[in-house]
């Protein structure tokens, strides 16, 4: 900055005190102070008078009310001589209350008492009608005998009737005396205030005189104009910052260089919206010489000097100079910085999800508008579905499109892009090479793929283009196109390397998403193939189910409905902790194992015991391989419902207990012994027996339905209870109940899969059940067979009566010969006809093929020929041998035997046919 010679400051005596700014300010301050003090004194006098009148009103009213409400006053007014009684009392009350008079009057205003005895017996002047009407009031009275502030209060008797008046007051002259006594104090206070204010004005003027050096207004104006012209004419920015970081002065050049707002002066540096580094530079407490500082798009040379420093802080004088020779370098540095920042942002924002389309959208969001005005991302068809991309590029799918404005030249997302063979685009994709078009209106190769779209792009002002293949692990996954409008600088060769780096990062994320999609699709396909699609029909339960996989991956939740003989149904639900292929495969193995174990017709606790042994065996095999794929956290619940009795037997292996919705709408969570999860311990499982009425809904579910992040399992169970109660009131079907439960409990982002099974019970009609108890006597076989034949006739099953009698004869004979009493027979007429023979022996018969000369060994073989299926199950005591027959279709007619049922009336005839096999081998 060019140095200016300072103008000499004239001595105060040269201009005279009367012409100085300080003297003029002092005179103005004295005049204002005098006016203010005078006004304040007048206000105080008026206020004092008003306060005195108000006090007189209050004192008069208080004195009048105190006397009027005295307990003996009504009696005194009715006495013969009220004046004799009341006058001494009124005088004493007047002196005690500090008022000038207390007058007691009748309702016509005739005085009984008064401070002036001459007025007693005379009528009081003024309007007393309000008091006669029963209202107290105060007023400023003007009249005879004197002006006064008085209060009038009515005197009432016990019935509320006004019988007299009491008037009390203070004469106006006494009120004025109070104000006069205060006036010297008020005037003295005003004089003191005037003196103090004048002294303060003198001190201010003295300080102002020192600061202005005694200059007059004209000289100060002339000096300001000179300094202002110099400051704003120089080509250097000048900024003066006070010790409190307040901007005291900023010339025009400083405003331009720092882009300061119009009201920058008298504001703090922190309020100017400067960059933190610039703000720190302007407020630092040490000198700076020719420091180069980047501000916006300018490089400034900054000098800072301190003046009148106190304890290291003081006024700062800052000069700024624009270094135009460094502008080109500044531009290149800024571009490099923006590129680095863009790559940094891309590394954090591209590839946040394992979804190829979302990754393409993130790439477009990052590039627009900092690197491109428009971006399109096209992916090959296999990549979109998670497949492996091939070497030929016949079609792609537009995954993302983004721009600074809408464009009709760019196909929307989801459009199929056909790659025409032989076009430059097809060649570049096959070679995996990038292309640069710096002048789109003057080039034509890039239009060969889509001539009409290229023409629209030129019409919309597209100026330059970079096409970059998305390549990962040597395979081209798609194409990203960066477009710039004509208003922007066209792409250059150096932009290719940056576009390649940006596309490479996105391509790796797209490839990861593709691989995840492929694995996820495989796992979903496997899981869907392992889960039941159509549940088997049964007449015992009305079953509905629903399964929703986790969004993050495939889980191990599963369920099943397995029909069992004897009008029974098994309900199974389980959960394998984890996600992915391993969970799905493990789930499939467990479901298959449950089916196999169910065919043995075992109790629920035995089923879970066998399943637990299987999981332990699976873990031992996996641990020997060392692949870390052991089954951890698998749970299962197995329930068997008998429609003939309404009894449900439940066993749990670490699974959540069921919910019951009874026909009345009450929701219960019965206690079911919670055994250990599968594969964690070799402990026995326990069962719980539930007696269910017809129409009861048995609800089985996995933890993914009731538990989620932010909601614990207790809250989920409460919500499940509320939802089931609401559905019970609406009397909805199981299918609708499933949907409503999922709608109520399903979270916005499911992290675990969930399965739900709702089974509404039915009871077998008692008329469809026949039950007999038989003695262990061969002769009783014919009796039971005859009773069974009659019952079959009642059921309209004459077509299968012969086969049924034969089956019963074989089973009963076997029970008589090898079983233990008591022996019970039961026929169940449902979807099939089931014959059950129970005894107390736990020995089980087995099927074998007899030789040609064997007399025994053909009994159960004959049963197997005539029955659809047969088997043995074990209740808590004894065993039950059962056989099922179909009710429709052709009945089996074995030809190798000619059987006469009359021969079955005795045991010898049965033996001749080859009776049922016992547990120890061939019949004797």
Coordinates of N, CA and C in Angstrom, one line a residue, residues 558-706:
X558 N -39.2 -73.1 9.2 CA -39.9 -74.0 8.4 C -41.1 -74.5 9.2
X559 N -42.1 -75.2 8.5 CA -43.3 -75.7 9.2 C -43.7 -76.9 8.3
X560 N -44.7 -77.7 8.9 CA -45.2 -78.8 8.2 C -46.5 -79.3 8.9
X561 N -47.3 -79.9 8.1 CA -48.6 -80.5 8.5 C -48.6 -81.9 8.0
X562 N -48.6 -82.9 8.9 CA -48.4 -84.3 8.6 C -49.6 -85.1 9.0
X563 N -50.4 -85.7 8.1 CA -51.6 -86.5 8.5 C -51.0 -87.8 9.2
X564 N -51.7 -88.2 10.3 CA -51.4 -89.4 11.0 C -52.6 -90.3 11.0
X565 N -52.4 -91.6 11.2 CA -53.5 -92.5 11.3 C -54.3 -92.3 12.5
X566 N -55.6 -92.7 12.5 CA -56.5 -92.6 13.6 C -57.0 -91.2 13.7
X567 N -57.3 -90.5 12.5 CA -57.9 -89.1 12.5 C -57.0 -88.2 13.3
X568 N -55.7 -88.3 13.2 CA -54.8 -87.4 13.9 C -54.0 -86.6 12.9
X569 N -53.4 -85.5 13.3 CA -52.6 -84.6 12.5 C -51.5 -84.1 13.3
X570 N -50.3 -84.1 12.7 CA -49.1 -83.6 13.4 C -48.8 -82.2 12.8
X571 N -48.6 -81.2 13.7 CA -48.2 -79.9 13.4 C -46.8 -79.7 13.8
X572 N -45.9 -79.2 12.9 CA -44.5 -79.0 13.2 C -44.1 -77.6 12.8
X573 N -43.3 -77.0 13.6 CA -42.7 -75.7 13.3 C -41.3 -75.6 13.9
X574 N -40.4 -75.1 13.1 CA -39.0 -75.0 13.6 C -38.2 -73.9 13.1
X575 N -37.0 -73.7 13.6 CA -36.2 -72.5 13.2 C -34.7 -72.9 13.3
X576 N -34.0 -72.7 12.2 CA -32.6 -72.9 12.2 C -31.9 -71.5 12.2
X577 N -31.2 -71.2 13.3 CA -30.6 -69.9 13.4 C -29.6 -69.7 12.2
X578 N -29.6 -68.5 11.7 CA -28.6 -68.2 10.6 C -29.4 -67.9 9.3
X579 N -28.6 -67.6 8.3 CA -29.1 -67.3 7.0 C -28.2 -67.9 5.9
X580 N -28.8 -68.0 4.7 CA -28.0 -68.5 3.6 C -28.2 -70.0 3.3
X581 N -27.4 -70.5 2.4 CA -27.6 -71.9 2.0 C -27.5 -72.9 3.1
X582 N -26.6 -72.7 4.0 CA -26.4 -73.7 5.1 C -27.7 -73.8 5.9
X583 N -28.3 -72.6 6.2 CA -29.6 -72.7 7.0 C -30.7 -73.3 6.2
X584 N -30.7 -73.1 4.9 CA -31.8 -73.7 4.1 C -31.6 -75.2 4.0
X585 N -30.3 -75.6 3.7 CA -30.1 -77.1 3.6 C -30.4 -77.8 4.9
X586 N -29.9 -77.2 6.0 CA -30.2 -77.8 7.4 C -31.7 -77.9 7.6
X587 N -32.4 -76.8 7.3 CA -33.9 -76.9 7.4 C -34.5 -78.0 6.6
X588 N -34.0 -78.2 5.4 CA -34.5 -79.3 4.6 C -34.2 -80.7 5.2
X589 N -33.1 -80.8 5.7 CA -32.7 -82.1 6.3 C -33.6 -82.4 7.6
X590 N -33.8 -81.3 8.4 CA -34.6 -81.5 9.5 C -36.1 -81.9 9.2
X591 N -36.6 -81.2 8.1 CA -38.0 -81.4 7.7 C -38.1 -82.9 7.2
X592 N -37.1 -83.3 6.4 CA -37.2 -84.7 5.9 C -37.1 -85.7 7.1
X593 N -36.2 -85.4 8.0 CA -36.1 -86.3 9.2 C -37.4 -86.4 10.0
X594 N -38.1 -85.2 10.2 CA -39.4 -85.2 10.9 C -40.4 -86.1 10.2
X595 N -40.4 -86.0 8.8 CA -41.4 -86.8 8.1 C -41.1 -88.3 8.3
X596 N -39.8 -88.6 8.3 CA -39.4 -90.1 8.4 C -39.8 -90.5 9.8
X597 N -39.5 -89.7 10.8 CA -39.8 -90.1 12.2 C -41.3 -90.2 12.4
X598 N -42.0 -89.3 11.8 CA -43.5 -89.3 12.0 C -44.1 -90.6 11.4
X599 N -43.5 -91.2 10.4 CA -44.0 -92.4 9.8 C -43.9 -93.6 10.8
X600 N -43.1 -93.4 11.8 CA -43.0 -94.4 12.9 C -44.1 -94.3 13.9
X601 N -44.9 -93.3 13.8 CA -46.0 -93.0 14.7 C -45.6 -93.0 16.2
X602 N -44.5 -92.2 16.4 CA -44.0 -92.1 17.8 C -44.7 -90.9 18.5
X603 N -44.5 -90.8 19.8 CA -45.0 -89.6 20.5 C -44.1 -88.4 20.2
X604 N -44.7 -87.2 20.5 CA -43.9 -86.0 20.2 C -42.5 -85.9 20.9
X605 N -42.5 -86.4 22.2 CA -41.2 -86.3 22.8 C -40.2 -87.3 22.2
X606 N -40.6 -88.4 21.8 CA -39.7 -89.4 21.1 C -39.3 -88.9 19.8
X607 N -40.2 -88.2 19.1 CA -39.8 -87.6 17.8 C -38.7 -86.6 18.0
X608 N -38.8 -85.7 19.0 CA -37.8 -84.7 19.2 C -36.5 -85.4 19.7
X609 N -36.6 -86.4 20.5 CA -35.4 -87.1 20.9 C -34.6 -87.7 19.7
X610 N -35.3 -88.3 18.8 CA -34.6 -88.9 17.6 C -34.1 -87.7 16.8
X611 N -34.8 -86.6 16.7 CA -34.3 -85.5 15.9 C -33.1 -84.8 16.6
X612 N -33.1 -84.8 17.9 CA -31.9 -84.3 18.6 C -30.7 -85.2 18.3
X613 N -30.9 -86.5 18.4 CA -29.8 -87.4 18.1 C -29.3 -87.2 16.7
X614 N -30.2 -87.0 15.7 CA -29.7 -86.7 14.3 C -28.9 -85.5 14.2
X615 N -29.3 -84.4 14.9 CA -28.6 -83.1 14.8 C -27.2 -83.3 15.5
X616 N -27.1 -84.0 16.6 CA -25.8 -84.3 17.2 C -24.9 -85.1 16.2
X617 N -25.5 -86.0 15.5 CA -24.7 -86.8 14.6 C -24.2 -85.9 13.4
X618 N -25.1 -85.0 13.0 CA -24.8 -84.1 11.9 C -23.6 -83.2 12.3
X619 N -23.7 -82.7 13.6 CA -22.6 -81.8 14.0 C -21.3 -82.5 14.1
X620 N -21.3 -83.8 14.6 CA -20.1 -84.5 14.6 C -19.5 -84.7 13.3
X621 N -20.3 -85.0 12.3 CA -19.8 -85.1 10.9 C -19.2 -83.8 10.4
X622 N -19.9 -82.7 10.6 CA -19.4 -81.4 10.1 C -18.2 -81.0 10.9
X623 N -18.1 -81.3 12.2 CA -16.9 -80.9 12.9 C -15.7 -81.7 12.4
X624 N -15.8 -82.9 12.0 CA -14.7 -83.6 11.5 C -14.2 -83.1 10.1
X625 N -15.1 -82.4 9.4 CA -14.7 -81.8 8.1 C -14.0 -80.4 8.4
X626 N -14.2 -79.9 9.6 CA -13.6 -78.6 9.9 C -14.1 -77.4 9.1
X627 N -15.3 -77.5 8.6 CA -15.8 -76.3 7.8 C -16.6 -75.4 8.6
X628 N -16.8 -75.6 9.9 CA -17.6 -74.7 10.8 C -19.0 -74.6 10.4
X629 N -19.6 -75.6 9.9 CA -21.0 -75.5 9.5 C -21.9 -76.4 10.4
X630 N -21.6 -76.4 11.7 CA -22.4 -77.1 12.6 C -23.8 -76.4 12.8
X631 N -24.8 -77.2 13.3 CA -26.1 -76.7 13.5 C -26.2 -76.1 14.9
X632 N -26.3 -74.8 14.9 CA -26.4 -74.1 16.2 C -27.7 -73.3 16.3
X633 N -28.4 -73.6 17.4 CA -29.6 -72.8 17.7 C -30.8 -73.3 16.9
X634 N -30.9 -74.6 16.5 CA -32.1 -75.1 15.9 C -33.1 -75.4 16.9
X635 N -34.3 -75.0 16.7 CA -35.4 -75.2 17.6 C -36.6 -75.9 16.8
X636 N -37.5 -76.6 17.6 CA -38.6 -77.3 16.9 C -39.7 -77.5 17.9
X637 N -40.9 -77.5 17.4 CA -42.1 -77.8 18.2 C -42.9 -78.8 17.4
X638 N -43.3 -79.9 18.1 CA -44.0 -81.0 17.5 C -45.3 -81.2 18.3
X639 N -46.5 -81.1 17.6 CA -47.8 -81.3 18.3 C -48.6 -82.3 17.5
X640 N -49.3 -83.2 18.2 CA -50.2 -84.2 17.6 C -51.6 -83.9 18.1
X641 N -52.5 -83.7 17.2 CA -53.9 -83.4 17.5 C -54.8 -84.6 17.1
X642 N -55.6 -85.1 18.1 CA -56.5 -86.2 17.8 C -57.9 -85.7 17.7
X643 N -58.5 -85.8 16.5 CA -59.8 -85.2 16.4 C -60.9 -86.0 17.0
X644 N -60.6 -87.3 17.4 CA -61.6 -88.2 18.0 C -61.9 -87.7 19.5
X645 N -60.8 -87.2 20.1 CA -60.9 -86.9 21.5 C -60.7 -85.4 21.8
X646 N -60.2 -84.6 20.8 CA -59.8 -83.2 21.0 C -58.6 -83.0 21.8
X647 N -57.8 -84.0 21.9 CA -56.6 -83.9 22.8 C -55.4 -83.6 21.9
X648 N -54.5 -82.7 22.3 CA -53.4 -82.3 21.6 C -52.1 -82.5 22.5
X649 N -51.2 -83.2 22.0 CA -49.9 -83.5 22.8 C -48.8 -82.7 22.1
X650 N -48.1 -81.9 23.0 CA -47.1 -80.9 22.4 C -45.8 -81.2 23.1
X651 N -44.7 -81.1 22.4 CA -43.4 -81.1 22.9 C -42.5 -80.1 22.2
X652 N -41.6 -79.4 23.0 CA -40.8 -78.3 22.4 C -39.4 -78.6 22.7
X653 N -38.6 -78.2 21.7 CA -37.1 -78.3 21.8 C -36.6 -76.8 21.6
X654 N -36.7 -76.1 22.7 CA -36.3 -74.7 22.8 C -37.1 -73.7 22.0
X655 N -38.3 -74.1 21.5 CA -39.1 -73.3 20.7 C -40.1 -72.5 21.5
X656 N -40.6 -71.4 21.0 CA -41.6 -70.6 21.7 C -42.9 -71.4 21.8
X657 N -43.6 -71.3 22.9 CA -44.8 -72.0 23.1 C -45.9 -71.5 22.2
X658 N -47.0 -72.3 22.0 CA -48.0 -72.0 21.1 C -49.0 -71.0 21.8
X659 N -49.9 -70.4 21.0 CA -51.0 -69.6 21.5 C -52.3 -70.3 21.2
X660 N -53.2 -70.2 22.1 CA -54.5 -70.9 21.9 C -55.6 -69.8 21.9
X661 N -56.5 -69.8 20.9 CA -57.6 -68.9 20.8 C -58.9 -69.8 21.0
X662 N -59.5 -69.8 22.1 CA -60.7 -70.7 22.3 C -61.9 -70.1 21.6
X663 N -62.9 -70.9 21.5 CA -64.1 -70.5 20.8 C -64.7 -69.2 21.4
X664 N -64.5 -68.9 22.7 CA -65.1 -67.7 23.3 C -64.3 -66.4 22.9
X665 N -63.1 -66.6 22.3 CA -62.3 -65.4 22.0 C -61.1 -65.2 22.9
X666 N -61.0 -65.9 24.0 CA -59.9 -65.7 24.9 C -58.6 -66.3 24.3
X667 N -57.5 -65.6 24.5 CA -56.2 -66.0 24.0 C -55.3 -66.4 25.2
X668 N -54.8 -67.6 25.1 CA -54.0 -68.2 26.2 C -52.6 -68.6 25.6
X669 N -51.6 -68.6 26.5 CA -50.3 -69.1 26.1 C -50.0 -70.2 27.1
X670 N -50.4 -71.5 26.8 CA -50.3 -72.6 27.7 C -48.8 -72.9 28.0
X671 N -48.6 -73.4 29.2 CA -47.2 -73.8 29.6 C -46.9 -75.1 28.9
X672 N -45.8 -75.0 28.1 CA -45.3 -76.2 27.5 C -43.9 -76.4 27.9
X673 N -43.5 -77.5 28.4 CA -42.1 -77.7 28.9 C -41.1 -77.4 27.8
X674 N -40.2 -76.5 28.0 CA -39.3 -76.0 27.0 C -38.0 -76.8 27.1
X675 N -37.8 -77.8 26.3 CA -36.6 -78.6 26.3 C -35.4 -77.8 25.7
X676 N -34.3 -78.4 25.7 CA -33.1 -77.7 25.1 C -33.2 -77.6 23.6
X677 N -32.6 -76.6 23.0 CA -32.6 -76.6 21.5 C -31.9 -77.9 21.0
X678 N -32.2 -78.2 19.7 CA -31.7 -79.4 19.1 C -30.2 -79.3 19.0
X679 N -29.5 -80.4 19.4 CA -28.1 -80.5 19.2 C -27.3 -79.9 20.3
X680 N -27.9 -79.4 21.3 CA -27.1 -78.7 22.4 C -27.0 -79.6 23.6
X681 N -27.8 -80.6 23.8 CA -27.7 -81.5 25.0 C -28.4 -82.8 24.7
X682 N -28.0 -83.9 25.3 CA -28.6 -85.2 25.1 C -29.5 -85.4 26.3
X683 N -30.6 -84.7 26.4 CA -31.5 -84.7 27.5 C -32.9 -85.1 27.0
X684 N -33.7 -85.8 27.9 CA -35.1 -86.2 27.4 C -36.0 -85.0 27.3
X685 N -37.0 -85.1 26.4 CA -38.0 -84.0 26.3 C -39.3 -84.4 26.9
X686 N -40.0 -83.4 27.3 CA -41.3 -83.6 28.0 C -42.4 -83.2 27.1
X687 N -43.6 -83.7 27.4 CA -44.8 -83.3 26.7 C -45.8 -82.6 27.6
X688 N -46.7 -81.9 26.9 CA -47.9 -81.3 27.6 C -49.1 -81.7 26.8
X689 N -50.2 -82.0 27.5 CA -51.4 -82.5 26.9 C -52.4 -81.3 27.1
X690 N -53.0 -80.9 25.9 CA -54.0 -79.9 25.9 C -55.3 -80.4 25.4
X691 N -56.4 -80.2 26.1 CA -57.7 -80.6 25.7 C -58.4 -79.4 25.0
X692 N -58.6 -79.5 23.7 CA -59.1 -78.4 22.9 C -60.5 -78.7 22.5
X693 N -61.3 -77.6 22.6 CA -62.7 -77.7 22.2 C -62.8 -77.5 20.7
X694 N -63.8 -77.9 20.1 CA -64.0 -77.7 18.6 C -64.0 -76.2 18.4
X695 N -63.3 -75.7 17.3 CA -63.3 -74.3 17.0 C -62.1 -73.6 17.6
X696 N -61.3 -74.3 18.4 CA -60.1 -73.7 19.0 C -59.0 -73.5 18.0
X697 N -58.4 -72.3 18.0 CA -57.3 -72.1 17.0 C -56.0 -72.3 17.8
X698 N -55.2 -73.2 17.2 CA -53.8 -73.4 17.7 C -52.8 -72.7 16.8
X699 N -52.1 -71.7 17.4 CA -51.2 -70.8 16.7 C -49.8 -71.2 17.0
X700 N -49.0 -71.6 16.0 CA -47.6 -71.9 16.1 C -46.8 -70.8 15.3
X701 N -45.7 -70.4 15.8 CA -45.0 -69.3 15.2 C -43.5 -69.4 15.5
X702 N -42.7 -68.6 14.8 CA -41.2 -68.6 15.1 C -40.9 -67.2 15.7
X703 N -39.7 -67.1 16.3 CA -39.4 -65.8 16.9 C -39.2 -64.7 16.0
X704 N -39.0 -64.9 14.7 CA -38.9 -63.8 13.8 C -40.2 -63.0 13.6
X705 N -41.3 -63.6 14.1 CA -42.6 -62.9 14.0 C -42.8 -61.9 15.1
X706 N -42.4 -62.3 16.3 CA -42.7 -61.5 17.5 C -41.5 -60.7 18.0

